[in-house]
mmCIF file of C-alpha atoms and ligand atoms in Angstrom:
data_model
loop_
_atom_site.group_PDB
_atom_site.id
_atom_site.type_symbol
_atom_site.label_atom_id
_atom_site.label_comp_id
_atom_site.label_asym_id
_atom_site.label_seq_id
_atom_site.Cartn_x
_atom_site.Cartn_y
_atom_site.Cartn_z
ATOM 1 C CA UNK A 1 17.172 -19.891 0.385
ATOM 2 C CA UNK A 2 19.323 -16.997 0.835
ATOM 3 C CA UNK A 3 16.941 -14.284 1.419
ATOM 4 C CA UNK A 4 18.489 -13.388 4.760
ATOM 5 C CA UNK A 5 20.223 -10.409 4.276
ATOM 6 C CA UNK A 6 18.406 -7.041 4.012
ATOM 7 C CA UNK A 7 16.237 -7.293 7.326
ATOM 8 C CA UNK A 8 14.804 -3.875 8.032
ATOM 9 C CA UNK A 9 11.711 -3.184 9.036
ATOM 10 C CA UNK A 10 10.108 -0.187 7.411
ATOM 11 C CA UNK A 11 7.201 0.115 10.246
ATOM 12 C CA UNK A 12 7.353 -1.370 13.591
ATOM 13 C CA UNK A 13 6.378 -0.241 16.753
ATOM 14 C CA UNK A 14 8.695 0.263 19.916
ATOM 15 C CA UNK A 15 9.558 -3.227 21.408
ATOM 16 C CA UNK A 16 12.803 -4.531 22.049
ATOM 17 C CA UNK A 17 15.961 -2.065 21.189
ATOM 18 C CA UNK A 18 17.031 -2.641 17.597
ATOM 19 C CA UNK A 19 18.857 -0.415 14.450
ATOM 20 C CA UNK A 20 16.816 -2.780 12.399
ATOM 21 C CA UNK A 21 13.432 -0.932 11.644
ATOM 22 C CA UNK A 22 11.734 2.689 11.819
ATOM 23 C CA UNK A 23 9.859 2.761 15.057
ATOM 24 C CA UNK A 24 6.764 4.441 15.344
ATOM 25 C CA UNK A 25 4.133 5.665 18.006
ATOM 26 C CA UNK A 26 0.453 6.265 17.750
ATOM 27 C CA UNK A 27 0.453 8.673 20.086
ATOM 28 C CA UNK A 28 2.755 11.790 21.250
ATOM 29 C CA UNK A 29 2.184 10.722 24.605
ATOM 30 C CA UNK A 30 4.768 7.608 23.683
ATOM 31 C CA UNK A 31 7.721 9.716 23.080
ATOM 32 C CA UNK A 32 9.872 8.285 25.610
ATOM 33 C CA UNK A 33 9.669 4.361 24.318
ATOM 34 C CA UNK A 34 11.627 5.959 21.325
ATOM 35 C CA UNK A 35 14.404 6.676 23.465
ATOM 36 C CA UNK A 36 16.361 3.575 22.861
ATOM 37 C CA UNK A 37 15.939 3.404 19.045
ATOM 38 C CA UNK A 38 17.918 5.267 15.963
ATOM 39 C CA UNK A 39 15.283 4.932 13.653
ATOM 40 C CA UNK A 40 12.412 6.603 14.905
ATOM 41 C CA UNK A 41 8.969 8.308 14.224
ATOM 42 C CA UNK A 42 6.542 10.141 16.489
ATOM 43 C CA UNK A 43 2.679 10.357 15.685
ATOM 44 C CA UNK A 44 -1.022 10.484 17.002
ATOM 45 C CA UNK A 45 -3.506 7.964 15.267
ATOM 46 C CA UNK A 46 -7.518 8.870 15.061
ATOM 47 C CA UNK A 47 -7.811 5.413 17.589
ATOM 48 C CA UNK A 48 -6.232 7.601 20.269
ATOM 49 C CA UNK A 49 -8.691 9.978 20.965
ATOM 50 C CA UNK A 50 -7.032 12.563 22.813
ATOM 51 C CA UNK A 51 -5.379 15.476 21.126
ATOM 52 C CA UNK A 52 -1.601 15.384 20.589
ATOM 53 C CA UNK A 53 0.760 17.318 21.858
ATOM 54 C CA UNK A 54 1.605 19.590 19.082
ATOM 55 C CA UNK A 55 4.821 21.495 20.506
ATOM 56 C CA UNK A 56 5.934 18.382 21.569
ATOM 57 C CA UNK A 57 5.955 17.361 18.191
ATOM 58 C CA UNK A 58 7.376 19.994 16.886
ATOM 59 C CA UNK A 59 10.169 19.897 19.475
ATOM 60 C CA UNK A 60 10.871 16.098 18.590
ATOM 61 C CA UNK A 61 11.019 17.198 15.063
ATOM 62 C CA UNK A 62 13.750 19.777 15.392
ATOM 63 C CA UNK A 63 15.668 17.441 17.283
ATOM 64 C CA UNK A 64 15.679 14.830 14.569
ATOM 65 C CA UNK A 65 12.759 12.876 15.205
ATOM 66 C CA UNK A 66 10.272 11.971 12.559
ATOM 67 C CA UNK A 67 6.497 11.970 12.194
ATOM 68 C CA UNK A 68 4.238 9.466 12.646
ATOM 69 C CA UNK A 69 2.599 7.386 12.223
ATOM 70 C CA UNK A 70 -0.359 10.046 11.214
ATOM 71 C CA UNK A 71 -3.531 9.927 9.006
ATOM 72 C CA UNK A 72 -6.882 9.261 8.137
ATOM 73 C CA UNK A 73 -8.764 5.980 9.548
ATOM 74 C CA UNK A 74 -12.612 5.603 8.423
ATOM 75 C CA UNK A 75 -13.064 3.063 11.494
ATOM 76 C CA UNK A 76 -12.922 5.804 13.668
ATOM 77 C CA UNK A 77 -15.441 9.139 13.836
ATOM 78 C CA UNK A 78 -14.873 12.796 13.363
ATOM 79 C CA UNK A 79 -13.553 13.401 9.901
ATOM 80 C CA UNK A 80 -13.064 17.273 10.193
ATOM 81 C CA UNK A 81 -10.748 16.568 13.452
ATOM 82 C CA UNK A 82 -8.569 13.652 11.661
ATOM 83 C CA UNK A 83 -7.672 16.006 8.584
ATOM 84 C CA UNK A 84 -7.522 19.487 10.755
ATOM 85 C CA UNK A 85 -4.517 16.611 12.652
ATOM 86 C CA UNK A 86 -3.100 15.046 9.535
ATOM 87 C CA UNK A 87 -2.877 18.177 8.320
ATOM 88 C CA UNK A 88 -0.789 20.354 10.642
ATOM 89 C CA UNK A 89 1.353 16.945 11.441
ATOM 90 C CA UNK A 90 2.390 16.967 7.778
ATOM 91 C CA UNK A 91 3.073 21.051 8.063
ATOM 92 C CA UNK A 92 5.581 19.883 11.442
ATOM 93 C CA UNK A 93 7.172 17.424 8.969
ATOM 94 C CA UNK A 94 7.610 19.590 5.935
ATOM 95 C CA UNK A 95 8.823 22.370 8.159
ATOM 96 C CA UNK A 96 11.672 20.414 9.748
ATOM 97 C CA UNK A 97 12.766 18.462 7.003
ATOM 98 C CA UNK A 98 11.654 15.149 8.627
ATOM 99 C CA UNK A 99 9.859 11.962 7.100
ATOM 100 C CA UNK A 100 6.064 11.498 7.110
ATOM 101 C CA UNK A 101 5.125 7.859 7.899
ATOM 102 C CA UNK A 102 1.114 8.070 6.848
ATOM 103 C CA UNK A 103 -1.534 5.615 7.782
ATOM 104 C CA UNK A 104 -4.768 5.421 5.612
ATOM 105 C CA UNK A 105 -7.721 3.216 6.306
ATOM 106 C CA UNK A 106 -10.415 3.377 3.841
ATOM 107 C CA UNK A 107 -9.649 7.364 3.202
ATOM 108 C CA UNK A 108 -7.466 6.952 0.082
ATOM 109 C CA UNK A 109 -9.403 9.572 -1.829
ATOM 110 C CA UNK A 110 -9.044 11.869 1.014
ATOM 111 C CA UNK A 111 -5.527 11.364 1.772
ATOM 112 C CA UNK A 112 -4.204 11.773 -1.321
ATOM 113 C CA UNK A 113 -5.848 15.129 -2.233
ATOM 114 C CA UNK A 114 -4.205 16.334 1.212
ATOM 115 C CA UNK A 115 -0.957 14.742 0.056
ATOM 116 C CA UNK A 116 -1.534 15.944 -3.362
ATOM 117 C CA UNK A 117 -2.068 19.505 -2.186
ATOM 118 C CA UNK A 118 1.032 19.374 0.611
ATOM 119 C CA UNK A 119 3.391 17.601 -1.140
ATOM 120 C CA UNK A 120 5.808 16.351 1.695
ATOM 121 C CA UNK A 121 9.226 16.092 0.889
ATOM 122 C CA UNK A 122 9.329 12.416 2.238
ATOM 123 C CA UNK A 123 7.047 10.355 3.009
ATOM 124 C CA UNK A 124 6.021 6.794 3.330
ATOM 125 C CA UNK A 125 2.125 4.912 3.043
ATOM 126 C CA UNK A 126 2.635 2.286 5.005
ATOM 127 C CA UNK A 127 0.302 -1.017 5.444
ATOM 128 C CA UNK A 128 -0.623 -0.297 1.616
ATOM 129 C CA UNK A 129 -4.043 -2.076 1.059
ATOM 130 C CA UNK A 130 -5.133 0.690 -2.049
ATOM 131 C CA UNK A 131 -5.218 -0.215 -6.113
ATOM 132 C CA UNK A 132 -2.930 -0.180 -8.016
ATOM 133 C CA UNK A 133 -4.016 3.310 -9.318
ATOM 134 C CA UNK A 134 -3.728 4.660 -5.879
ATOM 135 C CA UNK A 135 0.176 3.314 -5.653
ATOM 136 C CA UNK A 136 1.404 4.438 -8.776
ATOM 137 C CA UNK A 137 0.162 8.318 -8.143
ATOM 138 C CA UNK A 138 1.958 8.082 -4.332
ATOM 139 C CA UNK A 139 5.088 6.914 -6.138
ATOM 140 C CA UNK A 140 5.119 9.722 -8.420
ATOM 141 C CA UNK A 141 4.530 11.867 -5.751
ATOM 142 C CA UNK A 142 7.468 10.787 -4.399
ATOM 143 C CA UNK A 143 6.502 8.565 -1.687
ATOM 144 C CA UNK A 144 7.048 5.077 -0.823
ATOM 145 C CA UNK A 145 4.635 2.295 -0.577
ATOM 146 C CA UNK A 146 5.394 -0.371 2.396
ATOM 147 C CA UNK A 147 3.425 -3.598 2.319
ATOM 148 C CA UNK A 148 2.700 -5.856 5.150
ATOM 149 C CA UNK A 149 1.405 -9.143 4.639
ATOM 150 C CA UNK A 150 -2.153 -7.456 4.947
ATOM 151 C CA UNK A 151 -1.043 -6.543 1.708
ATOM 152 C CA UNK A 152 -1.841 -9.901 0.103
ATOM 153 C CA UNK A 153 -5.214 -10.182 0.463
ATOM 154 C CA UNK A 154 -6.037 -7.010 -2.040
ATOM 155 C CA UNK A 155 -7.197 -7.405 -5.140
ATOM 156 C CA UNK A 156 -4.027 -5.595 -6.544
ATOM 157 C CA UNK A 157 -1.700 -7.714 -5.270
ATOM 158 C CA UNK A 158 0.375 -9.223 -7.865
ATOM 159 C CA UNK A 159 -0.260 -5.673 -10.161
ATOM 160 C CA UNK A 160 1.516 -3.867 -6.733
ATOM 161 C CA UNK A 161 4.714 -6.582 -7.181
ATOM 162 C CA UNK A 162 5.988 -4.998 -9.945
ATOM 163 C CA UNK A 163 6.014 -1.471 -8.360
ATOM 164 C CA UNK A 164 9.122 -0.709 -5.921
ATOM 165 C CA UNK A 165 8.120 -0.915 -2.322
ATOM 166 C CA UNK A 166 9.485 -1.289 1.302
ATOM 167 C CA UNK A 167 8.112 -4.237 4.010
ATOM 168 C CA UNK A 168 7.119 -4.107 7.057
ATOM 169 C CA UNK A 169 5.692 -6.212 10.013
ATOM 170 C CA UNK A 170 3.687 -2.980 11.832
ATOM 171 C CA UNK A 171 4.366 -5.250 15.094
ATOM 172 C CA UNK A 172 6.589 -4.567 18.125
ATOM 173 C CA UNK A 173 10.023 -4.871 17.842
ATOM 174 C CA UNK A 174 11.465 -8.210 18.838
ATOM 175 C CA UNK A 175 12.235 -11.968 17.568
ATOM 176 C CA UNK A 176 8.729 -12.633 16.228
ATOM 177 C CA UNK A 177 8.916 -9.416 14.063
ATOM 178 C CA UNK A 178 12.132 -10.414 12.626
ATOM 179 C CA UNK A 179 10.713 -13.922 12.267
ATOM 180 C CA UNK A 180 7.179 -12.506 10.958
ATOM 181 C CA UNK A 181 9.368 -9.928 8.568
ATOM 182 C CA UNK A 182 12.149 -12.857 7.829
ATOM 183 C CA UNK A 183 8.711 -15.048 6.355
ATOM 184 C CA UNK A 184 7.380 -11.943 4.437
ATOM 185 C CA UNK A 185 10.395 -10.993 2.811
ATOM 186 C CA UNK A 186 11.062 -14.595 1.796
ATOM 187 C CA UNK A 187 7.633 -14.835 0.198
ATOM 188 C CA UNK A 188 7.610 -11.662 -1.914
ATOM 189 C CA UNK A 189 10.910 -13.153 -2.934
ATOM 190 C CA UNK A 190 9.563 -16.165 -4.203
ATOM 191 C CA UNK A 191 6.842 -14.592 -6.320
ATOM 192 C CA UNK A 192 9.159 -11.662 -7.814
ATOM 193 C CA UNK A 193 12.713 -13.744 -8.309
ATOM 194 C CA UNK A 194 14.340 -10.299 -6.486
ATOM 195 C CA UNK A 195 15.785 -10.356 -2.770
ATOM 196 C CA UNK A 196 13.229 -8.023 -1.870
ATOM 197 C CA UNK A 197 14.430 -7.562 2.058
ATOM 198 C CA UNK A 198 17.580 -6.615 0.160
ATOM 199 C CA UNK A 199 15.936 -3.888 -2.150
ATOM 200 C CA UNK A 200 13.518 -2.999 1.119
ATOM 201 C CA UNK A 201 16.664 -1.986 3.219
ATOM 202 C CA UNK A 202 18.305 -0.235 0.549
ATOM 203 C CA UNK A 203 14.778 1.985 -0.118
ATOM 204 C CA UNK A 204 14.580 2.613 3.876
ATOM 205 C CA UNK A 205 18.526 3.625 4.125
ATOM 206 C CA UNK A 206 18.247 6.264 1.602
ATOM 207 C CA UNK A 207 14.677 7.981 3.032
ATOM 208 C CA UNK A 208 16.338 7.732 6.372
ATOM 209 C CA UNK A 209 19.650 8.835 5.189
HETATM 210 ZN ZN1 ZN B 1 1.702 0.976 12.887
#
């Protein structure tokens, strides 16, 4: 019902070549499936492990790429490691003027003091499963919330649909994610009465602008 325009995906993961959503990698050894797309983040998740390349970072940075995704993830071990990571990722960020796309798993608490305390210039929470609590005090710190349909299976669901946010599909780039973000869009539409891929694209053009 005329929810069409307005498809940009705030997180997706590198897929087919598309303008269409910010691309991110869990890992800096992925830097080269960025190549193809304008939109574009580079990051190291707990689930990979290894350490990432930190100059490499850096280097992507100066040369316009953001960061991410990075953050804390309960699910996997070695808390000191994860924040000693977040942290200097969101330094990298801050230092070259570039966006912070932040994943948090069951670390809100922890996150947000480190946000709190860094204050990035920009930076996004995406996959938002927190309260409402949580969402309001990343808005006023500036950030953005993105919601994926994860997002509607939290108790603060219909409290979080009257705060602004961005959606996302967090899948690989391609037909199904435009499909799966097409559906989401169209849903949150429904509930709020506002063309919320519409409002989506418009937060995601200004960060990125
Ligand atoms: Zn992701």
């Amino acid at each position: 019902m005329g929810y069409h325009e307005g498809m940009f995906d705030s997180h997706a993961h590198p897929g087919t070549p598309t303008d269409d959503a910010f691309v991110c990698t869990a890992s800096t050894k992925d830097i080269q499936l960025l190549s193809p797309f304008r939109f574009r983040a580079l990051g190291w998740l707990p689930e990979s492990r290894s350490e990432p390349d930190f100059d490499l970072l850096d280097k992507a940075a100066v040369e316009g790429i953001h960061i991410g995704e990075i953050g804390l993830d309960r699910r996997f071990g070695d808390k000191e490691k994860q924040e000693r990571i977040f942290r200097t990722a969101l330094s990298i960020a801050s230092a070259r003027s570039r966006i912070a796309v932040v994943h948090i798993v069951r670390e809100y608490g922890r996150a947000l003091s480190i946000l709190r305390e860094m204050k990035p210039e920009r930076f996004i929470v995406h996959g938002f499963t927190g309260s409402l609590e949580t969402a309001r005090e990343i808005i006023s710190l500036g950030g953005i919330i993105s919601l994926s349909p994860r997002a509607e299976r939290t108790s603060a669901f219909d409290e979080l649909l009257k705060l602004p946010f961005a959606t996302e599909t967090d899948m690989a780039t391609g037909k199904e994610e435009m499909r799966a973000l097409m559906a989401w869009n169209g849903r949150l539409s429904e509930l709020t009465g506002i063309d919320i891929g519409a409002r989506s694209e418009r937060v995601m053009k200004e960060i990125l602008a």
